[in-house]
mmCIF file of C-alpha atoms in Angstrom:
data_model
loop_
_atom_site.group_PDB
_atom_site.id
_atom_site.type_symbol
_atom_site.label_atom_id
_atom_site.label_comp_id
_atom_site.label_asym_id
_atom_site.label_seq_id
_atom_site.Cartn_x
_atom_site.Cartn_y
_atom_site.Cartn_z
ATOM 1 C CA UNK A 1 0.365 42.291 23.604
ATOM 2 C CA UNK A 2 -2.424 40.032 25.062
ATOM 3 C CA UNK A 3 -1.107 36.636 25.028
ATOM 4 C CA UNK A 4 -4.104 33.513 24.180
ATOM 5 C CA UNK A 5 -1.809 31.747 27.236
ATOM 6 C CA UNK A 6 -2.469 34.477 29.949
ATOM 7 C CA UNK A 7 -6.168 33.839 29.941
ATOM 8 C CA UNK A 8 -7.447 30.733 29.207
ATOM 9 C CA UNK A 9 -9.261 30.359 32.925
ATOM 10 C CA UNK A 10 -10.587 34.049 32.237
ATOM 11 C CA UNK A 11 -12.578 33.082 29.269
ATOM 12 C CA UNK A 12 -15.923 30.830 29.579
ATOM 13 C CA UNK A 13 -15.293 27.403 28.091
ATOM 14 C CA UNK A 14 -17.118 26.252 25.144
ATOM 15 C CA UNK A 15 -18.180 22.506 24.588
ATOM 16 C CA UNK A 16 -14.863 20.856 26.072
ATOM 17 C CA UNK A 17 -12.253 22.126 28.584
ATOM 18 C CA UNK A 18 -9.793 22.240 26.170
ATOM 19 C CA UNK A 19 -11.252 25.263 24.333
ATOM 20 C CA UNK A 20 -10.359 28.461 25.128
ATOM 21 C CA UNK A 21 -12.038 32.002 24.238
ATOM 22 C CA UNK A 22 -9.777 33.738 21.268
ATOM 23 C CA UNK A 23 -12.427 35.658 19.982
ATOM 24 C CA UNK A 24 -10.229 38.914 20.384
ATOM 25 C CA UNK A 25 -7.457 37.521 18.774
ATOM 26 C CA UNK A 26 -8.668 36.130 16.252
ATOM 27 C CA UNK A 27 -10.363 39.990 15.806
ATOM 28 C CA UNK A 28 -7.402 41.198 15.810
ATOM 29 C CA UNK A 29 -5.705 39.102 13.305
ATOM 30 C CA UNK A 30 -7.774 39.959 10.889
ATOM 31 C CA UNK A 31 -7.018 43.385 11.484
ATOM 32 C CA UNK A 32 -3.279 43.318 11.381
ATOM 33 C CA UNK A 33 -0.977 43.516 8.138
ATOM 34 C CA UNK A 34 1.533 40.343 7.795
ATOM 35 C CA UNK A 35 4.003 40.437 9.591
ATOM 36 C CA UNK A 36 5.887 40.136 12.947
ATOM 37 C CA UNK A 37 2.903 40.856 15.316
ATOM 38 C CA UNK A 38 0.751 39.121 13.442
ATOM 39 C CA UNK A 39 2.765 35.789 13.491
ATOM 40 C CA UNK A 40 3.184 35.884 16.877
ATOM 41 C CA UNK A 41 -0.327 36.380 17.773
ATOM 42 C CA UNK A 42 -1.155 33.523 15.662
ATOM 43 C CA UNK A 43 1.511 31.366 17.199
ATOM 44 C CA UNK A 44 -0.364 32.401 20.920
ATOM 45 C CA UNK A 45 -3.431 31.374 19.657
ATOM 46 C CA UNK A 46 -2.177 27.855 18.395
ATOM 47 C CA UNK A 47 -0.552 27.574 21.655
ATOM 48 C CA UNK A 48 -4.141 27.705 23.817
ATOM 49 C CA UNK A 49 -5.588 25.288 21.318
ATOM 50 C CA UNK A 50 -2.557 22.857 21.353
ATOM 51 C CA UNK A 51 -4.442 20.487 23.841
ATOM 52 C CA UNK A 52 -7.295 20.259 22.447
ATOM 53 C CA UNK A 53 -5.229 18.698 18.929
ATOM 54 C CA UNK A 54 -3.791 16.185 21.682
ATOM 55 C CA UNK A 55 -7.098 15.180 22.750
ATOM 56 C CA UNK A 56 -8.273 14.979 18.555
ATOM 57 C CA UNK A 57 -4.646 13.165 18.367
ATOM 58 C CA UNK A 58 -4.961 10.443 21.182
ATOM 59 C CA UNK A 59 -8.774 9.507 20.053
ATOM 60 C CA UNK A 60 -6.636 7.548 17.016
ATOM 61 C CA UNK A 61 -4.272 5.872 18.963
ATOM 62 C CA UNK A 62 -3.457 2.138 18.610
ATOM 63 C CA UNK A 63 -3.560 1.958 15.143
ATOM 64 C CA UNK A 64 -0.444 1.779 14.182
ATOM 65 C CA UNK A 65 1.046 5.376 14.700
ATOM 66 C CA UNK A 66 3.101 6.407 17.362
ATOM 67 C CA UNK A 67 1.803 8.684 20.101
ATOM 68 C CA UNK A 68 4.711 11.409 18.774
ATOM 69 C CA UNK A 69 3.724 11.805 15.439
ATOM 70 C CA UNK A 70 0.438 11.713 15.901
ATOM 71 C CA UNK A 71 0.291 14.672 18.347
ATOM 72 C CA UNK A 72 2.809 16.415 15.468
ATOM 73 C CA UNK A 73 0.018 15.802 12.454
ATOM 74 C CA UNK A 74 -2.476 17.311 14.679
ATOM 75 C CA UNK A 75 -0.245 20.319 15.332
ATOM 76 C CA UNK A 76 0.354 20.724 11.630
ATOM 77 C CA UNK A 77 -3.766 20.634 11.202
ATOM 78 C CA UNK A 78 -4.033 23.063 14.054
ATOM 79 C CA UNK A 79 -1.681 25.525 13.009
ATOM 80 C CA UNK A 80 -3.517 25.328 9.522
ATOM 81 C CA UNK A 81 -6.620 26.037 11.092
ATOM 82 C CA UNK A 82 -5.712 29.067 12.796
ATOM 83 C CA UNK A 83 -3.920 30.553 9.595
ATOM 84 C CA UNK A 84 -7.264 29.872 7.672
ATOM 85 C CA UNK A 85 -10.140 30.807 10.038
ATOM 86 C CA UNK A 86 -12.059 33.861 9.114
ATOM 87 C CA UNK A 87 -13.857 35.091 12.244
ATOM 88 C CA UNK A 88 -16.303 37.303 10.374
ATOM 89 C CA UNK A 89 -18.351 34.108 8.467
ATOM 90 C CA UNK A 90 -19.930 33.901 12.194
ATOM 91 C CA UNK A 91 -18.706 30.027 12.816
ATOM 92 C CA UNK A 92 -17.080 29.486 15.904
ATOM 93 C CA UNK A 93 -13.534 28.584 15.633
ATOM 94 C CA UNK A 94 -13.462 25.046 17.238
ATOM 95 C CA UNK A 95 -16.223 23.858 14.607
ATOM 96 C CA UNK A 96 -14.086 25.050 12.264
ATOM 97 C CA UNK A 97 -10.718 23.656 13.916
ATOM 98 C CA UNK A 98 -11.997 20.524 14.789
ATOM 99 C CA UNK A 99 -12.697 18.880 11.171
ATOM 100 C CA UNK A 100 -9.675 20.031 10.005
ATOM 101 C CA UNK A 101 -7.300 18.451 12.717
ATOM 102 C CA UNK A 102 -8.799 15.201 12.266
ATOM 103 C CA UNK A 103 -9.203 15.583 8.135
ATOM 104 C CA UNK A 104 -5.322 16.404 8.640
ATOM 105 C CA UNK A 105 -4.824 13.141 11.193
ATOM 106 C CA UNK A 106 -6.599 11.054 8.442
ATOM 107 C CA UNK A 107 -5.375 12.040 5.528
ATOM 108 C CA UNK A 108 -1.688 11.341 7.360
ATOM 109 C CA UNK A 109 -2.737 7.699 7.647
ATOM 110 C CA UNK A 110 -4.481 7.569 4.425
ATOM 111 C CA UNK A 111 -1.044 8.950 2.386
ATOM 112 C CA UNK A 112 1.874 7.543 4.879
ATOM 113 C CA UNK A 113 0.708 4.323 6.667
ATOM 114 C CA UNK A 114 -0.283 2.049 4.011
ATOM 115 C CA UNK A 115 2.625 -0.330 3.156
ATOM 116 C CA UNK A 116 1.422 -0.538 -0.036
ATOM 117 C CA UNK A 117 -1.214 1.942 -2.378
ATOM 118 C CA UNK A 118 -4.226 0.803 -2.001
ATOM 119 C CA UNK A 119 -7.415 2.566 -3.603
ATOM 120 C CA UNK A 120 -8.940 5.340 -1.327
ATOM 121 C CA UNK A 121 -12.446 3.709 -1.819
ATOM 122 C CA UNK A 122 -10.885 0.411 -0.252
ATOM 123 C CA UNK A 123 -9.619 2.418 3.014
ATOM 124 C CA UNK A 124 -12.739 3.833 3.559
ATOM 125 C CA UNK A 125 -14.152 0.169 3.362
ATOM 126 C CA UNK A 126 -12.019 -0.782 5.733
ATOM 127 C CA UNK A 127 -12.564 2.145 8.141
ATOM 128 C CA UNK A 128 -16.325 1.558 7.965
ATOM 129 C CA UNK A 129 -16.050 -1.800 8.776
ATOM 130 C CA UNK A 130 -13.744 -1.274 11.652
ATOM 131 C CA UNK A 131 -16.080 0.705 13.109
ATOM 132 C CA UNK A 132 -18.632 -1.707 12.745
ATOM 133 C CA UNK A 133 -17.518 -4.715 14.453
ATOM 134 C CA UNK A 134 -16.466 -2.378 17.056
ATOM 135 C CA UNK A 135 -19.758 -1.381 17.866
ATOM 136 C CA UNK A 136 -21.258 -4.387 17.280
ATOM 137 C CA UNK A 137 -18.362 -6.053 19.883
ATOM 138 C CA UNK A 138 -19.620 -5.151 22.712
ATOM 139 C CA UNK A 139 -17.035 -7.130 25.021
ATOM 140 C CA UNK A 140 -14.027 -9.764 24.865
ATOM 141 C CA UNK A 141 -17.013 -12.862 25.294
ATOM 142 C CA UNK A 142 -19.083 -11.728 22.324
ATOM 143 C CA UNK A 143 -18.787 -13.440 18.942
ATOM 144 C CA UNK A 144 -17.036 -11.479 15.679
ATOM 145 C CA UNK A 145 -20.110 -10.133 13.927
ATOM 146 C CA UNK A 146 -20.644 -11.624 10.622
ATOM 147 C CA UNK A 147 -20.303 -10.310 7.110
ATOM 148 C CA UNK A 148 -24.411 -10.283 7.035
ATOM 149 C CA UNK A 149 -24.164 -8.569 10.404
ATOM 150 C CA UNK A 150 -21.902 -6.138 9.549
ATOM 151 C CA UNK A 151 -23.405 -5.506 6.223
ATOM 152 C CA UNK A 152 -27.177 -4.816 7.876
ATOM 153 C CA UNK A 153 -25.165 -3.004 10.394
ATOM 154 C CA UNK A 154 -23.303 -0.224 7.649
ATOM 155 C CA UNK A 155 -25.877 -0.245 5.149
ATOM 156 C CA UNK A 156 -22.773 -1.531 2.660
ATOM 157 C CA UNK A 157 -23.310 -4.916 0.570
ATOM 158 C CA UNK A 158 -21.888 -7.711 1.713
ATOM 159 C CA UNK A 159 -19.074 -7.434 -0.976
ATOM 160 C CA UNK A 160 -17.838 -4.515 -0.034
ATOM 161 C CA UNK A 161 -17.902 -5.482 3.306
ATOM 162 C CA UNK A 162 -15.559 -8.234 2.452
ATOM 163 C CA UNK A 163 -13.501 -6.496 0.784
ATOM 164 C CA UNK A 164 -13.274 -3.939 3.623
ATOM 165 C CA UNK A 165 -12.599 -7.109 5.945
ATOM 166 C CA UNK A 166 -9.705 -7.903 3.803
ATOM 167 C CA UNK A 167 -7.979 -4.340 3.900
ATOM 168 C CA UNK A 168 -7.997 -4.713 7.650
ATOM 169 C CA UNK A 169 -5.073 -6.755 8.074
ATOM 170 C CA UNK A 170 -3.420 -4.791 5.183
ATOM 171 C CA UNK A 171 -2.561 -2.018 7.123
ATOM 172 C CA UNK A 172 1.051 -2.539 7.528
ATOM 173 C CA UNK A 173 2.991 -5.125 5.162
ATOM 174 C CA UNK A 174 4.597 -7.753 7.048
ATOM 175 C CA UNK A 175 8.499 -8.679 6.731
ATOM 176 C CA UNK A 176 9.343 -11.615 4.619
ATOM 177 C CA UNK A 177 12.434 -12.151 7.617
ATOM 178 C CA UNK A 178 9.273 -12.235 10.588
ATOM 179 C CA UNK A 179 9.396 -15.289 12.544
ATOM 180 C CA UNK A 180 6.506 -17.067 12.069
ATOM 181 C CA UNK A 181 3.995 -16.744 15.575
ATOM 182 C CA UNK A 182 4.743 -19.920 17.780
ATOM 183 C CA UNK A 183 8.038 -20.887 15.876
ATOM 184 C CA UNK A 184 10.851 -21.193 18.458
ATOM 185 C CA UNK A 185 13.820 -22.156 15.884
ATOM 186 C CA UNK A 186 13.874 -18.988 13.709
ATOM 187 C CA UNK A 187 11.748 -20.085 10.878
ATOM 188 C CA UNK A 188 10.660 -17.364 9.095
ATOM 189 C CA UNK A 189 7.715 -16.315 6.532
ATOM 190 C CA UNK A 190 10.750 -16.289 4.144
ATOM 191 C CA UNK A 191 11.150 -19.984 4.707
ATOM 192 C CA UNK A 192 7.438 -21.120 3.665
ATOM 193 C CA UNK A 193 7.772 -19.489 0.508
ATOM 194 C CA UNK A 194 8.848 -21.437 -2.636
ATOM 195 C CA UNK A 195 11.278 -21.039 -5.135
ATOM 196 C CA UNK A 196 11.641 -20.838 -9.004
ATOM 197 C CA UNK A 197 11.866 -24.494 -10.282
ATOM 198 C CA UNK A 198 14.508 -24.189 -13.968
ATOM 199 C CA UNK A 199 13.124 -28.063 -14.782
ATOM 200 C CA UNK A 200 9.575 -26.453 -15.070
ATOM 201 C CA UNK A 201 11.027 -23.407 -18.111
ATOM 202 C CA UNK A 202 12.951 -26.979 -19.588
ATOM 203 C CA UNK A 203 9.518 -29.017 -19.995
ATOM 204 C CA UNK A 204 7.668 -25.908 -21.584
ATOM 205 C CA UNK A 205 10.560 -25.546 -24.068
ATOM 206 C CA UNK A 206 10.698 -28.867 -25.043
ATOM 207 C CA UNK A 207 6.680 -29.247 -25.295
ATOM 208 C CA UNK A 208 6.737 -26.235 -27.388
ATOM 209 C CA UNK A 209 9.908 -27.962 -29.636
ATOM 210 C CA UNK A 210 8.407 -31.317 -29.829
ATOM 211 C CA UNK A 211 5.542 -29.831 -33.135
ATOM 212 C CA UNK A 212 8.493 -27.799 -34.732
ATOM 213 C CA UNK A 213 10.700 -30.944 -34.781
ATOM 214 C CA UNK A 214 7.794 -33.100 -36.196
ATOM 215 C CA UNK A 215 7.307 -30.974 -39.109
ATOM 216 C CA UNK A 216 11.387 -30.939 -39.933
ATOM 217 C CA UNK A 217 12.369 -32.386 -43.196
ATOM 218 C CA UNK A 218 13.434 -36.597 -41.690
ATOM 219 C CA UNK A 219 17.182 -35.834 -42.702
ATOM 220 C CA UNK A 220 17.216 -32.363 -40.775
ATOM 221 C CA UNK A 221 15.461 -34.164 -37.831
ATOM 222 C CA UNK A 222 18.104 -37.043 -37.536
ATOM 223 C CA UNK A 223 21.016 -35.401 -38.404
ATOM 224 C CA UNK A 224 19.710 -33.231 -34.910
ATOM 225 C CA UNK A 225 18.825 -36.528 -33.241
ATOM 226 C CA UNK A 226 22.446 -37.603 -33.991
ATOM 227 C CA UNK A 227 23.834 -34.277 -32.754
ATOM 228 C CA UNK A 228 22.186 -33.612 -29.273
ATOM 229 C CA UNK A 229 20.699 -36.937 -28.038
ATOM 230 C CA UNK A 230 23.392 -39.891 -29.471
ATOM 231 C CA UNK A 231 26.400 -37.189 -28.972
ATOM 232 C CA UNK A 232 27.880 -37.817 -32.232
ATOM 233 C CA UNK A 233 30.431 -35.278 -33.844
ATOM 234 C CA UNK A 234 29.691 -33.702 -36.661
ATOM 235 C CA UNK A 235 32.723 -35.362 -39.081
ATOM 236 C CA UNK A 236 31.368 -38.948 -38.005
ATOM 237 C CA UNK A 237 27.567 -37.484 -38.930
ATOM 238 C CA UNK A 238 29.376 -36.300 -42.468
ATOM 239 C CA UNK A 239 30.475 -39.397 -43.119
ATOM 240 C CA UNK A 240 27.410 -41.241 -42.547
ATOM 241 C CA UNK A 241 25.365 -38.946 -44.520
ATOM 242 C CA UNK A 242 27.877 -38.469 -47.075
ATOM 243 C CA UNK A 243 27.941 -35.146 -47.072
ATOM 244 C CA UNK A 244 31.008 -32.565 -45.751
ATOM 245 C CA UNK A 245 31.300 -31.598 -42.590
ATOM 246 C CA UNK A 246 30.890 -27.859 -43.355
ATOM 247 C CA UNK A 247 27.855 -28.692 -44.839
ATOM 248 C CA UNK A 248 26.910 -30.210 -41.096
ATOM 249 C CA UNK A 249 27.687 -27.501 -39.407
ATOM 250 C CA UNK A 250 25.200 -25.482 -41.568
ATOM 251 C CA UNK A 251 22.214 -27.486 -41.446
ATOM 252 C CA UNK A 252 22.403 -27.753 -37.946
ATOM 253 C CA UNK A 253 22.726 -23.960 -37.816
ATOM 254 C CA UNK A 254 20.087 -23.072 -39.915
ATOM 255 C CA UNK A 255 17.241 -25.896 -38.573
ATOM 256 C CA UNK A 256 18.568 -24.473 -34.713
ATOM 257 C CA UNK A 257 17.842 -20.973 -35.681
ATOM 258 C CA UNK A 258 14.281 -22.104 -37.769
ATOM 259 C CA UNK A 259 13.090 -23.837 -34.927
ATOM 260 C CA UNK A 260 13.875 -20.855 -32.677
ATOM 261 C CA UNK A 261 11.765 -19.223 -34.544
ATOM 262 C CA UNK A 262 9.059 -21.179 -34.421
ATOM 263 C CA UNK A 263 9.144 -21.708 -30.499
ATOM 264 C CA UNK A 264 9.210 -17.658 -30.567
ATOM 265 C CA UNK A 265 6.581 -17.014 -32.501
ATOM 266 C CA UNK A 266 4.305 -19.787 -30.768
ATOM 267 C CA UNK A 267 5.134 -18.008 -27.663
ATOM 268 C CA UNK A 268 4.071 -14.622 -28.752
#
């Protein structure tokens, strides 16, 4: 068997280096049942093409992926690639291999590098205008490029331009236990962030109370004034009222639950 690896210098390059001449294989995959031989001539083939996915892998470096597993995605779209190709539609194999190792590099950091979803429509934003104030930085001296720059720049409106803008730094979430930059004492993003306050939940409840108490019957209303603000027992509220005790116990049930209600049902 003719090995894709025992040739490469043989063959005449195409546009890059990196591109062999597997031509004849790729003939003669198309010729062969599944199987054995077949796999393995496939797996030669991805072989001669595995550098150039490196070079399609290391054009999207620093952004957040690892050298590693971007080289692996690109392997994945390469080995696709070669599975797929049909020689006989008359397209070259590297136009044909090329798109699909970087749609397969993308689409890696459009499903598994976001820390949280975020709408397709707002990544491409954000790629777009990447790309833009990279070409319109032209070194470390020149200004940021403006939203109206960027916008006359892309052809995209200037709100979508900010909303790309905002998706940049959105890339990865950041840890609520990160130090902030320039703290030397351990003070953390955690540590700017406030708390729930229980006094605010008491004032709404008691705003929401104070109509339903105004429109208790005045006996009702004292006998609960009695109760919960003056801390008097229900025997020695009996006794002023005249009334039993039991009978206490039940008004003060029945008004509690009423006005519960009431404060529910304003809620709602």
């Amino acid at each position: 068997m003719t090995s894709a690896r025992a040739h490469p210098r043989a063959h005449p390059k195409h546009a890059h280096d990196d591109a062999p001449d597997t031509s004849a294989e790729f003939r003669r995959i198309a010729g062969l049942p599944d199987g054995r031989e077949k796999e393995n001539l496939r797996q030669d083939v991805v072989r001669a093409w595995m550098p150039m996915a490196e070079r399609i892998a290391a054009q999207f470096r620093n952004r957040g992926e690892s050298p590693e597993d971007l080289r692996q995605v690109a392997m994945v779209g390469l080995v696709k690639a070669v599975k797929r190709y049909e020689p006989d539609r008359g397209s070259a194999f590297e136009s044909y291999a090329v798109p699909t190792v970087i749609g397969e590099v993308k689409r890696h950091f459009r499903d598994h590098m976001w820390g949280l979803h975020v709408p397709r429509r707002v990544q491409e934003l954000r790629n777009r205008v990447r790309t833009a104030v990279q070409d319109l930085t032209r070194s470390p001296d020149d200004r940021s490029p403006s939203v109206k720059d960027i916008a006359h720049h892309t052809g995209m409106t200037e709100e979508d331009v900010l909303v790309g803008m905002e998706a940049i730094d959105s890339f990865r979430t950041l840890s609520l236990d990160a130090a902030l930059r320039g703290a030397d004492d351990g003070y953390a993003l955690v540590d700017t962030l406030g708390s729930d306050e229980s006094s605010y939940e008491r004032v709404v409840q008691r705003e929401s109370l104070k109509p339903c108490l105004r429109r208790l019957p005045e006996r009702e209303r004292e006998i609960l004034y009695l109760r919960f603000f003056c801390d008097e027992t229900q025997s020695r509220i009996a006794d002023r009222f005249g009334i039993s005790q039991m009978h206490v116990s039940r008004l003060i049930s029945r008004t509690c639950a009423r006005l519960g209600e009431e404060v529910g049902a304003h809620a709602a």
